Amino acid sequence: MFFEKVQEYFNLNKPFVVYKKPHESKAIGLFQKSKKLHTLADVAGFCWVNFNNDKKYCIPETDSDIYVTQINQDTLYVTPSANLVYDEKAKSSFEAIVSKAIDTINTGTLEKVVLSRKEILDKNDIDIVLTLQKLFSFYPDAFTYVLYHPELGFFMGASPEQFIKVEHNTLHTVALAGTQTYHDGIITWQPKEVQEQQIVTQYIENSLKPYAKQLNISKPFTQKAGNLAHIKTQIECLLHQEVSIENICDTLHPTPAVCGFPKDKAKQFILENEGYDRAFYSGYIGEWKKNFYTYTENCYDLYVNLRCAKIDEATHIYVGCGITKDSNPEKEFFETIHKSQTIKKCM
Ligand SMILES: C=C(O[C@@H]1C=C(C(=O)O)C=C[C@H]1O)C(=O)O
């Protein structure tokens, strides 16, 4: 029933989203009844917001049929081996903007900037149901989704990063940064990664302070995300009674995990140098004003839109990495190559 509905909506070009939260065994689908593009409002639904924070959309509950399905983890999909082929031109142009960023950091007040690029694959013939099943199967600990709207296009992703989760006046978030390929055994971190992750933690702490009755911040630890490992700090914030969650989102987003620090300078560097529109990559996405797993009102469960792709005539895979004074341009390029594997494995 569920996957027939997905296929039907996909064939008819009607708006829908299917998603699965980390560690859940069920997936939720919101199948929109009209073809309208709804702007995000103070109503329950599934939302997505762009990097620039000036495009905010939703599939509202009131205009949707909602379906739930148990995910069958019995089918084992073979994980394809890594495809680390890359384009020399893409490598040299990315390394050039990373070098420019390092120079800017060394000569001014910019501390960190997250630079990204798009990998374009000549492929658009997606088997929607198979893609979803691979996303669910390969990344049980991620927020996995496919989202389609006829006015915006088709998106998919497997995000390892919570933006915010709010329930009963408590907000949970994470500071996630620093990347290396995952391996068994002890994972150690270099000062560069430790510093870039600390910038994120510090920024989130300062941004949440005005809204917080109490803030609890964990020690940093290693978090596995597909074939990668990151440094993560968990942050819990007891909110004052009358705070607006939308204001908190506007204050936090984009964090230095996807933009940089100071925010204005980093954003300006990105807009002037990246040379393409990030659109919904490194924005946020997820449940707005309702938990559709438990049907609890006034809950928010949003994720940073990372390890994602947009599919139109081709597949556009978005990948980025944090640049600080200690970055090595070639290493940063290979980090983006490793990050692109997350989506490539599902294609
Ligand atoms: C920017 C991305 O990831 C972010 C950047 C990281 C880094 O710089 O090490 C790590 C995790 C994410 O917060 C991405 O996946 O495109």
XYZ file of C-alpha atoms and ligand atoms in Angstrom:
363
model
C 0.000 0.000 0.000
C 2.621 2.506 1.174
C 5.122 1.986 -1.633
C 2.314 1.791 -4.246
C 1.276 5.243 -3.040
C 4.874 6.510 -3.393
C 5.082 5.126 -6.926
C 1.694 6.608 -7.841
C 2.612 10.087 -6.569
C 6.000 9.902 -8.249
C 4.428 8.898 -11.600
C 1.780 11.635 -11.358
C 4.259 14.389 -10.314
C 2.331 15.135 -7.129
C 3.990 16.606 -4.008
C 4.985 14.156 -1.314
C 7.621 13.374 1.265
C 8.628 10.029 2.737
C 11.010 10.038 5.682
C 12.415 7.891 8.441
C 13.938 9.255 11.617
C 17.146 7.784 13.061
C 16.707 4.428 14.827
C 12.974 4.209 13.981
C 11.620 1.107 12.294
C 8.753 2.975 10.632
C 8.661 5.447 7.780
C 6.081 8.208 7.372
C 4.651 9.574 4.124
C 2.802 12.848 3.679
C 1.064 12.785 0.307
C -0.232 16.214 -0.585
C -3.771 16.410 -1.970
C -3.276 19.632 -3.950
C -0.282 20.652 -6.098
C 0.087 23.954 -4.235
C 3.488 25.099 -2.982
C 2.747 25.963 0.663
C 4.887 28.528 2.437
C 5.891 27.445 5.938
C 3.337 28.735 8.449
C 2.324 28.139 12.031
C 0.715 24.793 11.193
C 1.785 21.166 11.554
C 3.511 19.514 8.624
C 6.802 18.611 7.015
C 9.036 21.609 6.332
C 12.163 22.423 4.369
C 14.170 25.642 4.425
C 17.053 26.714 2.209
C 20.595 27.679 3.239
C 19.840 31.376 2.731
C 16.852 31.162 5.101
C 14.597 33.002 2.645
C 12.734 30.015 1.162
C 10.619 28.133 3.672
C 8.091 25.573 2.484
C 5.960 22.820 3.913
C 3.599 19.993 3.163
C 0.906 20.770 5.735
C -0.970 18.031 7.543
C -4.257 19.688 6.551
C -3.539 19.173 2.826
C -2.155 15.621 3.121
C -2.977 11.968 3.393
C -0.614 10.486 5.931
C 0.628 6.897 5.681
C 2.930 4.911 7.937
C 4.814 1.736 7.130
C 6.985 -0.719 8.994
C 10.389 -0.960 7.332
C 11.330 -4.453 6.396
C 15.054 -4.801 7.111
C 15.148 -8.402 5.862
C 16.150 -7.553 2.311
C 19.890 -7.089 2.255
C 21.135 -4.682 -0.361
C 24.718 -5.117 -1.413
C 26.699 -1.999 -0.563
C 28.548 -1.031 -3.726
C 32.245 -0.444 -3.265
C 33.400 3.158 -3.081
C 33.588 5.043 -6.353
C 36.384 7.528 -5.765
C 36.748 8.658 -9.377
C 36.906 12.441 -9.680
C 37.239 15.197 -12.196
C 40.645 16.990 -12.200
C 39.051 20.318 -13.127
C 36.596 20.093 -10.223
C 39.518 19.257 -7.942
C 41.648 22.238 -8.950
C 38.798 24.738 -8.809
C 37.697 23.533 -5.362
C 41.288 23.621 -4.086
C 41.586 27.186 -5.416
C 38.625 28.473 -3.356
C 39.836 26.549 -0.312
C 43.252 28.269 -0.684
C 41.531 31.633 -1.029
C 39.524 30.910 2.134
C 42.688 29.974 4.057
C 44.304 33.274 2.944
C 41.216 35.214 4.028
C 41.251 33.450 7.414
C 44.965 34.202 7.890
C 44.608 37.891 7.092
C 41.281 38.873 8.668
C 38.614 38.066 11.215
C 37.071 35.040 9.512
C 37.773 31.928 11.641
C 35.991 29.165 9.745
C 34.073 28.860 6.499
C 32.296 25.789 5.165
C 32.820 25.455 1.433
C 30.835 23.148 -0.771
C 30.480 22.010 -4.339
C 28.152 19.956 -6.481
C 29.035 16.656 -8.107
C 26.923 16.109 -11.170
C 26.172 12.568 -12.311
C 24.699 11.890 -15.690
C 21.803 9.905 -14.255
C 18.143 10.687 -13.665
C 16.323 7.387 -14.112
C 15.516 6.729 -10.487
C 13.674 3.733 -9.181
C 11.969 5.631 -6.384
C 11.005 2.648 -4.239
C 14.407 0.970 -4.523
C 16.153 4.267 -3.710
C 14.081 4.662 -0.560
C 14.701 1.101 0.512
C 18.453 1.521 0.059
C 18.437 4.788 2.033
C 16.593 3.088 4.899
C 18.750 0.001 4.757
C 22.198 1.641 4.472
C 21.619 4.464 6.965
C 19.426 3.298 9.867
C 21.017 5.931 12.159
C 20.412 8.872 9.804
C 17.399 10.980 8.927
C 16.573 9.603 5.477
C 14.051 11.054 3.061
C 12.848 11.631 -0.446
C 10.889 14.797 -1.148
C 9.176 15.864 -4.311
C 7.356 19.025 -5.310
C 6.573 19.748 -8.981
C 7.657 23.396 -8.589
C 10.955 22.592 -6.882
C 12.053 19.157 -7.962
C 13.101 15.889 -6.452
C 15.387 15.673 -3.412
C 16.823 12.850 -1.339
C 19.185 12.617 1.591
C 20.630 10.768 4.582
C 21.512 13.376 7.196
C 23.615 12.522 10.247
C 22.975 15.929 11.858
C 20.088 17.028 14.051
C 19.236 20.700 13.651
C 16.803 20.917 16.574
C 14.385 18.620 18.312
C 11.820 20.230 20.636
C 9.476 18.416 22.992
C 7.835 19.683 26.214
C 9.888 22.867 26.379
C 13.194 21.042 25.989
C 15.326 21.562 22.931
C 18.003 19.111 21.845
C 20.645 19.897 19.297
C 24.183 18.843 18.389
C 27.446 20.441 17.362
C 28.763 18.178 14.604
C 31.976 18.849 12.702
C 35.348 17.336 11.913
C 35.455 14.458 9.449
C 37.571 11.407 8.722
C 36.797 8.065 7.120
C 35.466 5.602 9.653
C 37.541 2.599 10.725
C 37.348 0.062 13.534
C 39.418 0.730 16.636
C 40.305 3.978 18.313
C 39.687 7.121 16.305
C 41.896 10.081 17.148
C 41.359 13.702 16.105
C 43.822 16.389 15.030
C 43.740 19.895 16.545
C 42.216 21.232 13.267
C 39.089 19.073 13.651
C 38.882 19.667 17.396
C 38.973 23.423 16.844
C 36.422 23.501 14.008
C 33.983 21.481 16.123
C 34.532 23.712 19.180
C 33.565 26.738 17.087
C 30.195 25.095 16.422
C 29.588 24.200 20.086
C 30.497 27.706 21.251
C 28.241 29.339 18.669
C 25.254 27.139 19.585
C 25.795 27.770 23.297
C 25.901 31.552 22.782
C 22.915 31.536 20.411
C 20.731 29.504 22.779
C 21.591 31.423 25.967
C 18.842 34.076 25.571
C 16.214 31.315 25.231
C 17.553 29.031 27.963
C 16.584 28.410 31.574
C 19.308 25.798 31.655
C 21.869 24.476 29.189
C 23.538 21.057 29.443
C 26.454 20.371 27.134
C 28.098 16.955 26.800
C 31.757 16.245 26.227
C 32.683 15.814 22.538
C 32.702 12.220 21.286
C 33.135 10.348 17.987
C 30.008 9.686 15.946
C 29.874 7.259 13.020
C 27.920 8.425 9.958
C 27.913 5.894 7.107
C 31.522 5.552 5.924
C 32.594 8.622 7.945
C 33.271 9.675 11.526
C 32.568 13.113 13.028
C 33.059 14.833 16.375
C 29.776 15.452 18.153
C 28.623 17.326 21.243
C 25.074 16.905 22.535
C 23.316 20.027 23.751
C 20.138 20.099 25.833
C 18.372 23.383 26.470
C 15.495 23.904 28.889
C 13.529 26.702 27.245
C 11.834 29.696 28.832
C 8.042 29.381 28.568
C 7.121 31.795 25.782
C 9.911 31.372 23.247
C 9.182 31.125 19.522
C 10.741 28.082 17.872
C 10.809 29.917 14.558
C 12.947 32.640 16.172
C 15.317 30.023 17.540
C 15.639 28.466 14.070
C 16.344 31.881 12.554
C 18.976 32.575 15.228
C 20.773 29.243 14.896
C 20.574 28.676 11.159
C 22.971 28.408 9.435
C 25.331 27.187 12.165
C 29.130 27.136 11.728
C 28.773 23.401 10.913
C 27.511 24.395 7.450
C 28.349 28.118 7.136
C 31.237 29.248 9.324
C 32.159 31.833 11.927
C 31.536 34.730 12.262
C 28.319 33.927 10.429
C 27.981 37.121 8.341
C 31.565 37.011 7.084
C 31.383 33.295 6.312
C 28.083 33.663 4.479
C 29.440 36.526 2.434
C 32.520 34.493 1.493
C 30.316 31.575 0.448
C 27.966 33.705 -1.656
C 30.855 35.498 -3.371
C 33.086 32.482 -4.004
C 31.277 29.162 -4.184
C 29.880 30.032 -7.588
C 26.614 28.108 -7.405
C 23.313 28.205 -5.513
C 23.215 25.802 -2.566
C 19.406 25.944 -2.602
C 18.117 23.476 0.023
C 21.481 21.832 0.681
C 22.659 22.834 4.183
C 19.233 24.188 5.007
C 17.030 22.200 7.365
C 14.223 19.749 6.908
C 11.779 17.700 8.994
C 8.735 17.675 11.243
C 7.237 21.038 12.097
C 4.830 21.461 15.025
C 3.957 17.763 15.195
C 5.558 14.407 15.772
C 3.923 12.230 13.110
C 5.218 9.067 14.790
C 3.362 9.700 18.045
C 0.833 12.305 16.881
C 2.030 14.709 19.577
C 1.352 18.387 18.859
C 3.935 21.170 19.212
C 6.962 18.964 18.651
C 9.705 19.826 16.174
C 12.236 17.369 14.779
C 14.472 19.026 12.209
C 17.702 17.891 10.532
C 20.422 19.714 8.636
C 19.986 18.853 4.969
C 23.346 17.158 4.303
C 24.510 14.131 2.307
C 21.758 14.985 -0.129
C 21.034 15.291 -3.830
C 18.651 16.976 -6.223
C 17.610 15.035 -9.272
C 16.386 16.669 -12.503
C 17.950 16.000 -15.918
C 20.986 14.896 -13.907
C 21.832 14.029 -10.301
C 23.371 16.875 -8.312
C 25.152 15.665 -5.169
C 26.012 18.411 -2.664
C 29.111 18.096 -0.488
C 31.022 20.484 1.728
C 33.662 20.733 4.438
C 34.825 23.145 7.118
C 37.883 25.259 6.320
C 40.105 26.737 9.020
C 43.637 28.158 9.044
C 45.035 24.607 9.329
C 43.189 23.186 6.313
C 44.970 21.408 3.492
C 43.136 22.083 0.193
C 43.725 18.631 -1.290
C 42.629 16.870 1.904
C 39.470 18.978 1.971
C 38.694 18.015 -1.625
C 39.017 14.316 -0.785
C 36.733 14.855 2.193
C 34.028 15.968 -0.246
C 34.703 12.874 -2.376
C 34.167 10.658 0.651
C 31.009 12.541 1.618
C 29.540 12.061 -1.851
C 29.670 8.264 -1.348
C 26.693 8.419 1.027
C 24.289 9.246 -1.797
C 26.186 7.495 -4.590
C 25.693 4.161 -2.845
C 21.922 4.560 -3.192
C 21.879 5.485 -6.889
C 29.031 20.314 5.141
C 28.863 19.019 5.344
O 28.993 18.417 6.569
C 29.230 19.183 7.730
C 30.649 19.529 7.850
C 31.532 18.715 8.527
C 33.004 19.014 8.504
O 33.382 20.100 8.073
O 33.811 18.182 8.921
C 31.053 17.616 9.254
C 29.734 17.408 9.411
C 28.740 18.377 8.913
O 28.391 19.259 9.916
C 28.438 18.100 4.247
O 28.259 16.910 4.510
O 28.280 18.568 3.109
